[in-house]
Protein backbone atom coordinates (compact mmCIF):
# COMPACT_ATOMS: atom_id res chain seq x y z
CA UNK A 1 0.00 0.00 0.00
CA UNK A 2 1.34 3.23 -1.07
CA UNK A 3 0.11 6.37 0.76
CA UNK A 4 -0.01 9.41 -1.36
CA UNK A 5 0.90 12.64 0.34
CA UNK A 6 -0.65 15.82 -0.96
CA UNK A 7 0.76 19.21 -0.12
CA UNK A 8 -1.30 22.30 -0.77
CA UNK A 9 0.78 25.26 -1.71
CA UNK A 10 -0.25 28.78 -2.57
CA UNK A 11 0.81 30.37 -5.75
CA UNK A 12 3.82 32.68 -5.48
CA UNK A 13 1.56 35.66 -6.17
CA UNK A 14 -0.85 34.87 -3.29
CA UNK A 15 2.07 34.26 -0.96
CA UNK A 16 3.63 37.61 -1.89
CA UNK A 17 0.32 39.49 -1.35
CA UNK A 18 -0.13 37.88 2.08
CA UNK A 19 3.46 38.71 2.99
CA UNK A 20 3.20 42.33 1.87
CA UNK A 21 -0.16 42.79 3.58
CA UNK A 22 1.17 41.40 6.86
CA UNK A 23 4.39 43.43 6.70
CA UNK A 24 3.25 46.75 5.18
CA UNK A 25 -0.33 47.27 6.36
CA UNK A 26 0.30 47.67 10.12
CA UNK A 27 3.02 50.35 9.72
CA UNK A 28 0.88 52.12 7.12
CA UNK A 29 -2.12 52.18 9.45
CA UNK A 30 0.08 53.43 12.30
CA UNK A 31 1.06 56.32 10.04
CA UNK A 32 -2.43 57.14 8.72
CA UNK A 33 -4.49 56.85 11.92
CA UNK A 34 -2.53 59.47 13.94
CA UNK A 35 -2.67 61.84 10.95
CA UNK A 36 -6.46 61.46 10.75
CA UNK A 37 -6.81 61.99 14.49
CA UNK A 38 -4.57 65.07 14.38
CA UNK A 39 -6.73 66.73 11.72
CA UNK A 40 -10.02 65.97 13.47
CA UNK A 41 -11.78 68.76 15.34
CA UNK A 42 -10.39 68.98 18.83
CA UNK A 43 -13.20 68.43 21.31
CA UNK A 44 -13.28 70.59 24.42
CA UNK A 45 -12.06 68.65 27.44
CA UNK A 46 -14.61 70.09 29.84
CA UNK A 47 -18.12 71.60 29.73
CA UNK A 48 -16.63 74.92 30.89
CA UNK A 49 -14.16 74.97 27.99
CA UNK A 50 -16.98 74.12 25.57
CA UNK A 51 -19.19 76.89 26.99
CA UNK A 52 -16.44 79.53 26.76
CA UNK A 53 -16.45 79.52 22.98
CA UNK A 54 -18.52 82.03 21.06
CA UNK A 55 -19.36 82.87 17.46
CA UNK A 56 -18.69 86.27 16.00
CA UNK A 57 -21.10 86.97 13.17
CA UNK A 58 -20.15 89.86 10.92
CA UNK A 59 -23.14 90.95 8.83
CA UNK A 60 -22.55 93.21 5.83
CA UNK A 61 -24.54 94.89 3.09
CA UNK A 62 -22.27 93.58 0.30
CA UNK A 63 -20.93 90.18 -0.69
CA UNK A 64 -17.32 91.31 -0.36
CA UNK A 65 -17.22 90.70 3.40
CA UNK A 66 -14.43 88.10 3.50
CA UNK A 67 -11.79 90.74 4.24
CA UNK A 68 -14.17 93.02 6.17
CA UNK A 69 -14.36 93.71 9.90
CA UNK A 70 -16.70 95.58 12.25
CA UNK A 71 -15.15 98.92 11.18
CA UNK A 72 -16.01 98.35 7.50
CA UNK A 73 -18.87 100.65 6.37
CA UNK A 74 -22.09 98.65 6.00
CA UNK A 75 -20.94 95.89 8.41
CA UNK A 76 -21.96 95.14 11.98
CA UNK A 77 -20.48 92.55 14.35
CA UNK A 78 -22.44 90.34 16.78
CA UNK A 79 -21.14 87.87 19.37
CA UNK A 80 -23.37 84.90 20.23
CA UNK A 81 -22.88 81.79 22.40
CA UNK A 82 -21.81 78.41 21.03
CA UNK A 83 -23.58 75.23 22.19
CA UNK A 84 -26.19 77.28 24.05
CA UNK A 85 -29.69 78.20 22.95
CA UNK A 86 -30.28 81.94 22.61
CA UNK A 87 -32.76 84.41 21.23
CA UNK A 88 -31.03 87.15 19.23
CA UNK A 89 -33.90 89.59 19.82
CA UNK A 90 -33.04 89.40 23.54
CA UNK A 91 -29.31 89.82 22.87
CA UNK A 92 -29.73 92.57 20.26
CA UNK A 93 -33.05 94.35 20.94
CA UNK A 94 -34.42 96.59 18.18
CA UNK A 95 -31.98 95.16 15.60
CA UNK A 96 -33.87 94.21 12.45
CA UNK A 97 -31.10 91.85 11.29
CA UNK A 98 -32.38 89.06 13.52
CA UNK A 99 -35.66 87.12 13.68
CA UNK A 100 -37.45 86.40 16.94
CA UNK A 101 -36.87 82.61 16.65
CA UNK A 102 -34.53 80.78 19.04
CA UNK A 103 -31.12 79.83 17.64
CA UNK A 104 -28.63 77.09 18.52
CA UNK A 105 -25.06 77.25 17.12
CA UNK A 106 -22.70 74.28 17.13
CA UNK A 107 -19.50 73.31 15.35
CA UNK A 108 -19.69 70.41 12.89
CA UNK A 109 -16.37 69.44 11.26
CA UNK A 110 -14.96 72.99 11.47
CA UNK A 111 -18.19 74.46 10.08
CA UNK A 112 -20.91 76.30 11.93
CA UNK A 113 -24.33 74.67 12.07
CA UNK A 114 -26.92 77.31 12.96
CA UNK A 115 -30.36 75.86 13.75
CA UNK A 116 -33.57 77.84 14.22
CA UNK A 117 -36.45 76.79 16.50
CA UNK A 118 -40.10 77.86 16.72
CA UNK A 119 -39.70 78.84 20.36
CA UNK A 120 -39.06 82.51 21.09
CA UNK A 121 -37.93 82.39 24.72
CA UNK A 122 -34.31 81.20 24.48
CA UNK A 123 -35.27 77.57 25.20
CA UNK A 124 -34.99 75.96 21.74
CA UNK A 125 -38.08 73.99 22.78
CA UNK A 126 -37.95 70.41 21.55
CA UNK A 127 -34.18 70.20 21.12
CA UNK A 128 -32.99 66.70 22.08
CA UNK A 129 -36.37 65.48 23.38
CA UNK A 130 -37.67 61.97 22.79
CA UNK A 131 -39.63 61.62 19.60
CA UNK A 132 -43.29 61.05 20.43
CA UNK A 133 -43.90 58.28 17.93
CA UNK A 134 -45.01 55.66 20.48
CA UNK A 135 -42.26 53.34 19.32
CA UNK A 136 -39.62 54.37 21.82
CA UNK A 137 -37.81 56.49 19.24
CA UNK A 138 -34.40 57.97 19.94
CA UNK A 139 -33.37 61.55 20.59
CA UNK A 140 -34.15 63.99 17.82
CA UNK A 141 -33.46 67.64 17.19
CA UNK A 142 -36.90 69.11 16.67
CA UNK A 143 -36.64 72.12 14.41
CA UNK A 144 -39.18 74.77 13.44
CA UNK A 145 -41.45 75.51 10.56
CA UNK A 146 -40.30 73.17 7.79
CA UNK A 147 -38.45 70.65 10.00
CA UNK A 148 -35.07 71.49 8.53
CA UNK A 149 -34.44 75.13 9.27
CA UNK A 150 -30.69 75.14 9.70
CA UNK A 151 -27.57 76.05 7.81
CA UNK A 152 -24.11 74.54 7.80
CA UNK A 153 -21.77 77.41 7.07
CA UNK A 154 -18.03 77.67 6.44
CA UNK A 155 -15.98 79.75 8.83
CA UNK A 156 -14.22 83.00 7.85
CA UNK A 157 -15.82 83.16 4.40
CA UNK A 158 -18.44 85.59 3.15
CA UNK A 159 -21.72 83.68 2.71
CA UNK A 160 -25.26 84.67 1.83
CA UNK A 161 -27.56 86.21 0.89
CA UNK A 162 -29.69 85.74 4.02
CA UNK A 163 -31.98 88.76 3.82
CA UNK A 164 -32.03 92.50 4.52
CA UNK A 165 -30.72 94.72 5.94
CA UNK A 166 -27.26 93.05 5.95
CA UNK A 167 -27.65 89.89 3.84
CA UNK A 168 -24.01 88.76 3.77
CA UNK A 169 -22.14 87.29 6.70
CA UNK A 170 -18.84 85.94 7.91
CA UNK A 171 -18.62 83.63 10.94
CA UNK A 172 -15.61 83.27 13.25
CA UNK A 173 -15.08 80.96 16.22
CA UNK A 174 -13.89 82.92 19.27
CA UNK A 175 -12.13 81.34 22.24
CA UNK A 176 -10.43 78.73 20.08
CA UNK A 177 -6.64 78.66 20.45
CA UNK A 178 -6.12 77.05 17.05
CA UNK A 179 -9.19 78.61 15.45
CA UNK A 180 -7.33 79.46 12.28
CA UNK A 181 -9.50 77.88 9.65
CA UNK A 182 -7.96 78.27 6.22
CA UNK A 183 -9.41 81.19 4.36
CA UNK A 184 -10.04 80.86 0.66
CA UNK A 185 -12.14 82.55 -1.97
CA UNK A 186 -15.43 84.13 -0.98
CA UNK A 187 -18.29 81.67 -1.14
CA UNK A 188 -21.96 82.40 -1.44
CA UNK A 189 -24.86 80.10 -0.71
CA UNK A 190 -28.44 81.09 -1.28
CA UNK A 191 -30.96 80.45 1.48
CA UNK A 192 -33.93 78.46 0.25
mmCIF file of C-alpha atoms in Angstrom, residues 35-170:
data_model
loop_
_atom_site.group_PDB
_atom_site.id
_atom_site.type_symbol
_atom_site.label_atom_id
_atom_site.label_comp_id
_atom_site.label_asym_id
_atom_site.label_seq_id
_atom_site.Cartn_x
_atom_site.Cartn_y
_atom_site.Cartn_z
ATOM 1 C CA UNK A 35 -2.669 61.837 10.952
ATOM 2 C CA UNK A 36 -6.458 61.462 10.753
ATOM 3 C CA UNK A 37 -6.807 61.994 14.490
ATOM 4 C CA UNK A 38 -4.567 65.069 14.376
ATOM 5 C CA UNK A 39 -6.728 66.726 11.717
ATOM 6 C CA UNK A 40 -10.018 65.973 13.472
ATOM 7 C CA UNK A 41 -11.782 68.760 15.336
ATOM 8 C CA UNK A 42 -10.390 68.985 18.828
ATOM 9 C CA UNK A 43 -13.201 68.433 21.309
ATOM 10 C CA UNK A 44 -13.279 70.587 24.423
ATOM 11 C CA UNK A 45 -12.061 68.650 27.441
ATOM 12 C CA UNK A 46 -14.613 70.086 29.841
ATOM 13 C CA UNK A 47 -18.122 71.596 29.729
ATOM 14 C CA UNK A 48 -16.627 74.918 30.886
ATOM 15 C CA UNK A 49 -14.158 74.967 27.993
ATOM 16 C CA UNK A 50 -16.977 74.120 25.569
ATOM 17 C CA UNK A 51 -19.187 76.892 26.987
ATOM 18 C CA UNK A 52 -16.440 79.532 26.759
ATOM 19 C CA UNK A 53 -16.451 79.516 22.975
ATOM 20 C CA UNK A 54 -18.522 82.028 21.057
ATOM 21 C CA UNK A 55 -19.356 82.867 17.462
ATOM 22 C CA UNK A 56 -18.694 86.274 16.001
ATOM 23 C CA UNK A 57 -21.100 86.971 13.167
ATOM 24 C CA UNK A 58 -20.147 89.856 10.921
ATOM 25 C CA UNK A 59 -23.139 90.954 8.834
ATOM 26 C CA UNK A 60 -22.551 93.211 5.834
ATOM 27 C CA UNK A 61 -24.535 94.894 3.088
ATOM 28 C CA UNK A 62 -22.270 93.582 0.298
ATOM 29 C CA UNK A 63 -20.935 90.181 -0.685
ATOM 30 C CA UNK A 64 -17.319 91.312 -0.359
ATOM 31 C CA UNK A 65 -17.220 90.701 3.398
ATOM 32 C CA UNK A 66 -14.430 88.096 3.500
ATOM 33 C CA UNK A 67 -11.791 90.740 4.245
ATOM 34 C CA UNK A 68 -14.170 93.024 6.174
ATOM 35 C CA UNK A 69 -14.362 93.711 9.900
ATOM 36 C CA UNK A 70 -16.701 95.581 12.246
ATOM 37 C CA UNK A 71 -15.145 98.922 11.175
ATOM 38 C CA UNK A 72 -16.015 98.349 7.502
ATOM 39 C CA UNK A 73 -18.872 100.649 6.373
ATOM 40 C CA UNK A 74 -22.088 98.649 6.003
ATOM 41 C CA UNK A 75 -20.941 95.888 8.405
ATOM 42 C CA UNK A 76 -21.959 95.139 11.979
ATOM 43 C CA UNK A 77 -20.480 92.552 14.350
ATOM 44 C CA UNK A 78 -22.441 90.341 16.778
ATOM 45 C CA UNK A 79 -21.143 87.869 19.369
ATOM 46 C CA UNK A 80 -23.366 84.904 20.234
ATOM 47 C CA UNK A 81 -22.876 81.791 22.401
ATOM 48 C CA UNK A 82 -21.809 78.412 21.034
ATOM 49 C CA UNK A 83 -23.581 75.225 22.191
ATOM 50 C CA UNK A 84 -26.194 77.278 24.046
ATOM 51 C CA UNK A 85 -29.689 78.202 22.954
ATOM 52 C CA UNK A 86 -30.284 81.940 22.613
ATOM 53 C CA UNK A 87 -32.756 84.413 21.229
ATOM 54 C CA UNK A 88 -31.031 87.153 19.233
ATOM 55 C CA UNK A 89 -33.905 89.594 19.815
ATOM 56 C CA UNK A 90 -33.036 89.403 23.537
ATOM 57 C CA UNK A 91 -29.311 89.824 22.869
ATOM 58 C CA UNK A 92 -29.728 92.575 20.256
ATOM 59 C CA UNK A 93 -33.048 94.349 20.940
ATOM 60 C CA UNK A 94 -34.419 96.586 18.185
ATOM 61 C CA UNK A 95 -31.977 95.165 15.597
ATOM 62 C CA UNK A 96 -33.865 94.211 12.452
ATOM 63 C CA UNK A 97 -31.104 91.849 11.287
ATOM 64 C CA UNK A 98 -32.382 89.056 13.524
ATOM 65 C CA UNK A 99 -35.657 87.122 13.680
ATOM 66 C CA UNK A 100 -37.453 86.396 16.944
ATOM 67 C CA UNK A 101 -36.875 82.612 16.653
ATOM 68 C CA UNK A 102 -34.531 80.782 19.039
ATOM 69 C CA UNK A 103 -31.117 79.831 17.644
ATOM 70 C CA UNK A 104 -28.628 77.090 18.518
ATOM 71 C CA UNK A 105 -25.063 77.251 17.123
ATOM 72 C CA UNK A 106 -22.698 74.279 17.129
ATOM 73 C CA UNK A 107 -19.502 73.305 15.345
ATOM 74 C CA UNK A 108 -19.686 70.410 12.889
ATOM 75 C CA UNK A 109 -16.370 69.440 11.257
ATOM 76 C CA UNK A 110 -14.959 72.993 11.474
ATOM 77 C CA UNK A 111 -18.193 74.460 10.079
ATOM 78 C CA UNK A 112 -20.914 76.299 11.930
ATOM 79 C CA UNK A 113 -24.327 74.674 12.073
ATOM 80 C CA UNK A 114 -26.918 77.312 12.957
ATOM 81 C CA UNK A 115 -30.363 75.862 13.747
ATOM 82 C CA UNK A 116 -33.568 77.840 14.222
ATOM 83 C CA UNK A 117 -36.454 76.786 16.497
ATOM 84 C CA UNK A 118 -40.101 77.857 16.720
ATOM 85 C CA UNK A 119 -39.701 78.838 20.362
ATOM 86 C CA UNK A 120 -39.057 82.511 21.092
ATOM 87 C CA UNK A 121 -37.931 82.387 24.721
ATOM 88 C CA UNK A 122 -34.309 81.199 24.476
ATOM 89 C CA UNK A 123 -35.265 77.567 25.203
ATOM 90 C CA UNK A 124 -34.987 75.959 21.738
ATOM 91 C CA UNK A 125 -38.080 73.990 22.780
ATOM 92 C CA UNK A 126 -37.952 70.408 21.551
ATOM 93 C CA UNK A 127 -34.181 70.197 21.125
ATOM 94 C CA UNK A 128 -32.994 66.698 22.084
ATOM 95 C CA UNK A 129 -36.374 65.481 23.377
ATOM 96 C CA UNK A 130 -37.668 61.965 22.795
ATOM 97 C CA UNK A 131 -39.626 61.623 19.600
ATOM 98 C CA UNK A 132 -43.289 61.050 20.432
ATOM 99 C CA UNK A 133 -43.905 58.275 17.934
ATOM 100 C CA UNK A 134 -45.008 55.657 20.480
ATOM 101 C CA UNK A 135 -42.263 53.341 19.316
ATOM 102 C CA UNK A 136 -39.620 54.373 21.818
ATOM 103 C CA UNK A 137 -37.811 56.487 19.244
ATOM 104 C CA UNK A 138 -34.403 57.969 19.943
ATOM 105 C CA UNK A 139 -33.365 61.548 20.593
ATOM 106 C CA UNK A 140 -34.146 63.991 17.825
ATOM 107 C CA UNK A 141 -33.461 67.643 17.194
ATOM 108 C CA UNK A 142 -36.898 69.111 16.673
ATOM 109 C CA UNK A 143 -36.637 72.116 14.412
ATOM 110 C CA UNK A 144 -39.178 74.767 13.438
ATOM 111 C CA UNK A 145 -41.445 75.506 10.563
ATOM 112 C CA UNK A 146 -40.302 73.173 7.793
ATOM 113 C CA UNK A 147 -38.453 70.655 10.002
ATOM 114 C CA UNK A 148 -35.069 71.489 8.532
ATOM 115 C CA UNK A 149 -34.439 75.135 9.269
ATOM 116 C CA UNK A 150 -30.694 75.136 9.698
ATOM 117 C CA UNK A 151 -27.571 76.050 7.812
ATOM 118 C CA UNK A 152 -24.110 74.537 7.803
ATOM 119 C CA UNK A 153 -21.773 77.409 7.074
ATOM 120 C CA UNK A 154 -18.029 77.673 6.435
ATOM 121 C CA UNK A 155 -15.976 79.747 8.833
ATOM 122 C CA UNK A 156 -14.218 82.996 7.854
ATOM 123 C CA UNK A 157 -15.821 83.163 4.403
ATOM 124 C CA UNK A 158 -18.438 85.594 3.150
ATOM 125 C CA UNK A 159 -21.719 83.684 2.710
ATOM 126 C CA UNK A 160 -25.262 84.670 1.826
ATOM 127 C CA UNK A 161 -27.559 86.210 0.891
ATOM 128 C CA UNK A 162 -29.692 85.737 4.017
ATOM 129 C CA UNK A 163 -31.983 88.763 3.821
ATOM 130 C CA UNK A 164 -32.027 92.499 4.516
ATOM 131 C CA UNK A 165 -30.715 94.722 5.944
ATOM 132 C CA UNK A 166 -27.264 93.050 5.947
ATOM 133 C CA UNK A 167 -27.652 89.888 3.837
ATOM 134 C CA UNK A 168 -24.010 88.758 3.768
ATOM 135 C CA UNK A 169 -22.140 87.293 6.697
ATOM 136 C CA UNK A 170 -18.836 85.938 7.914
#
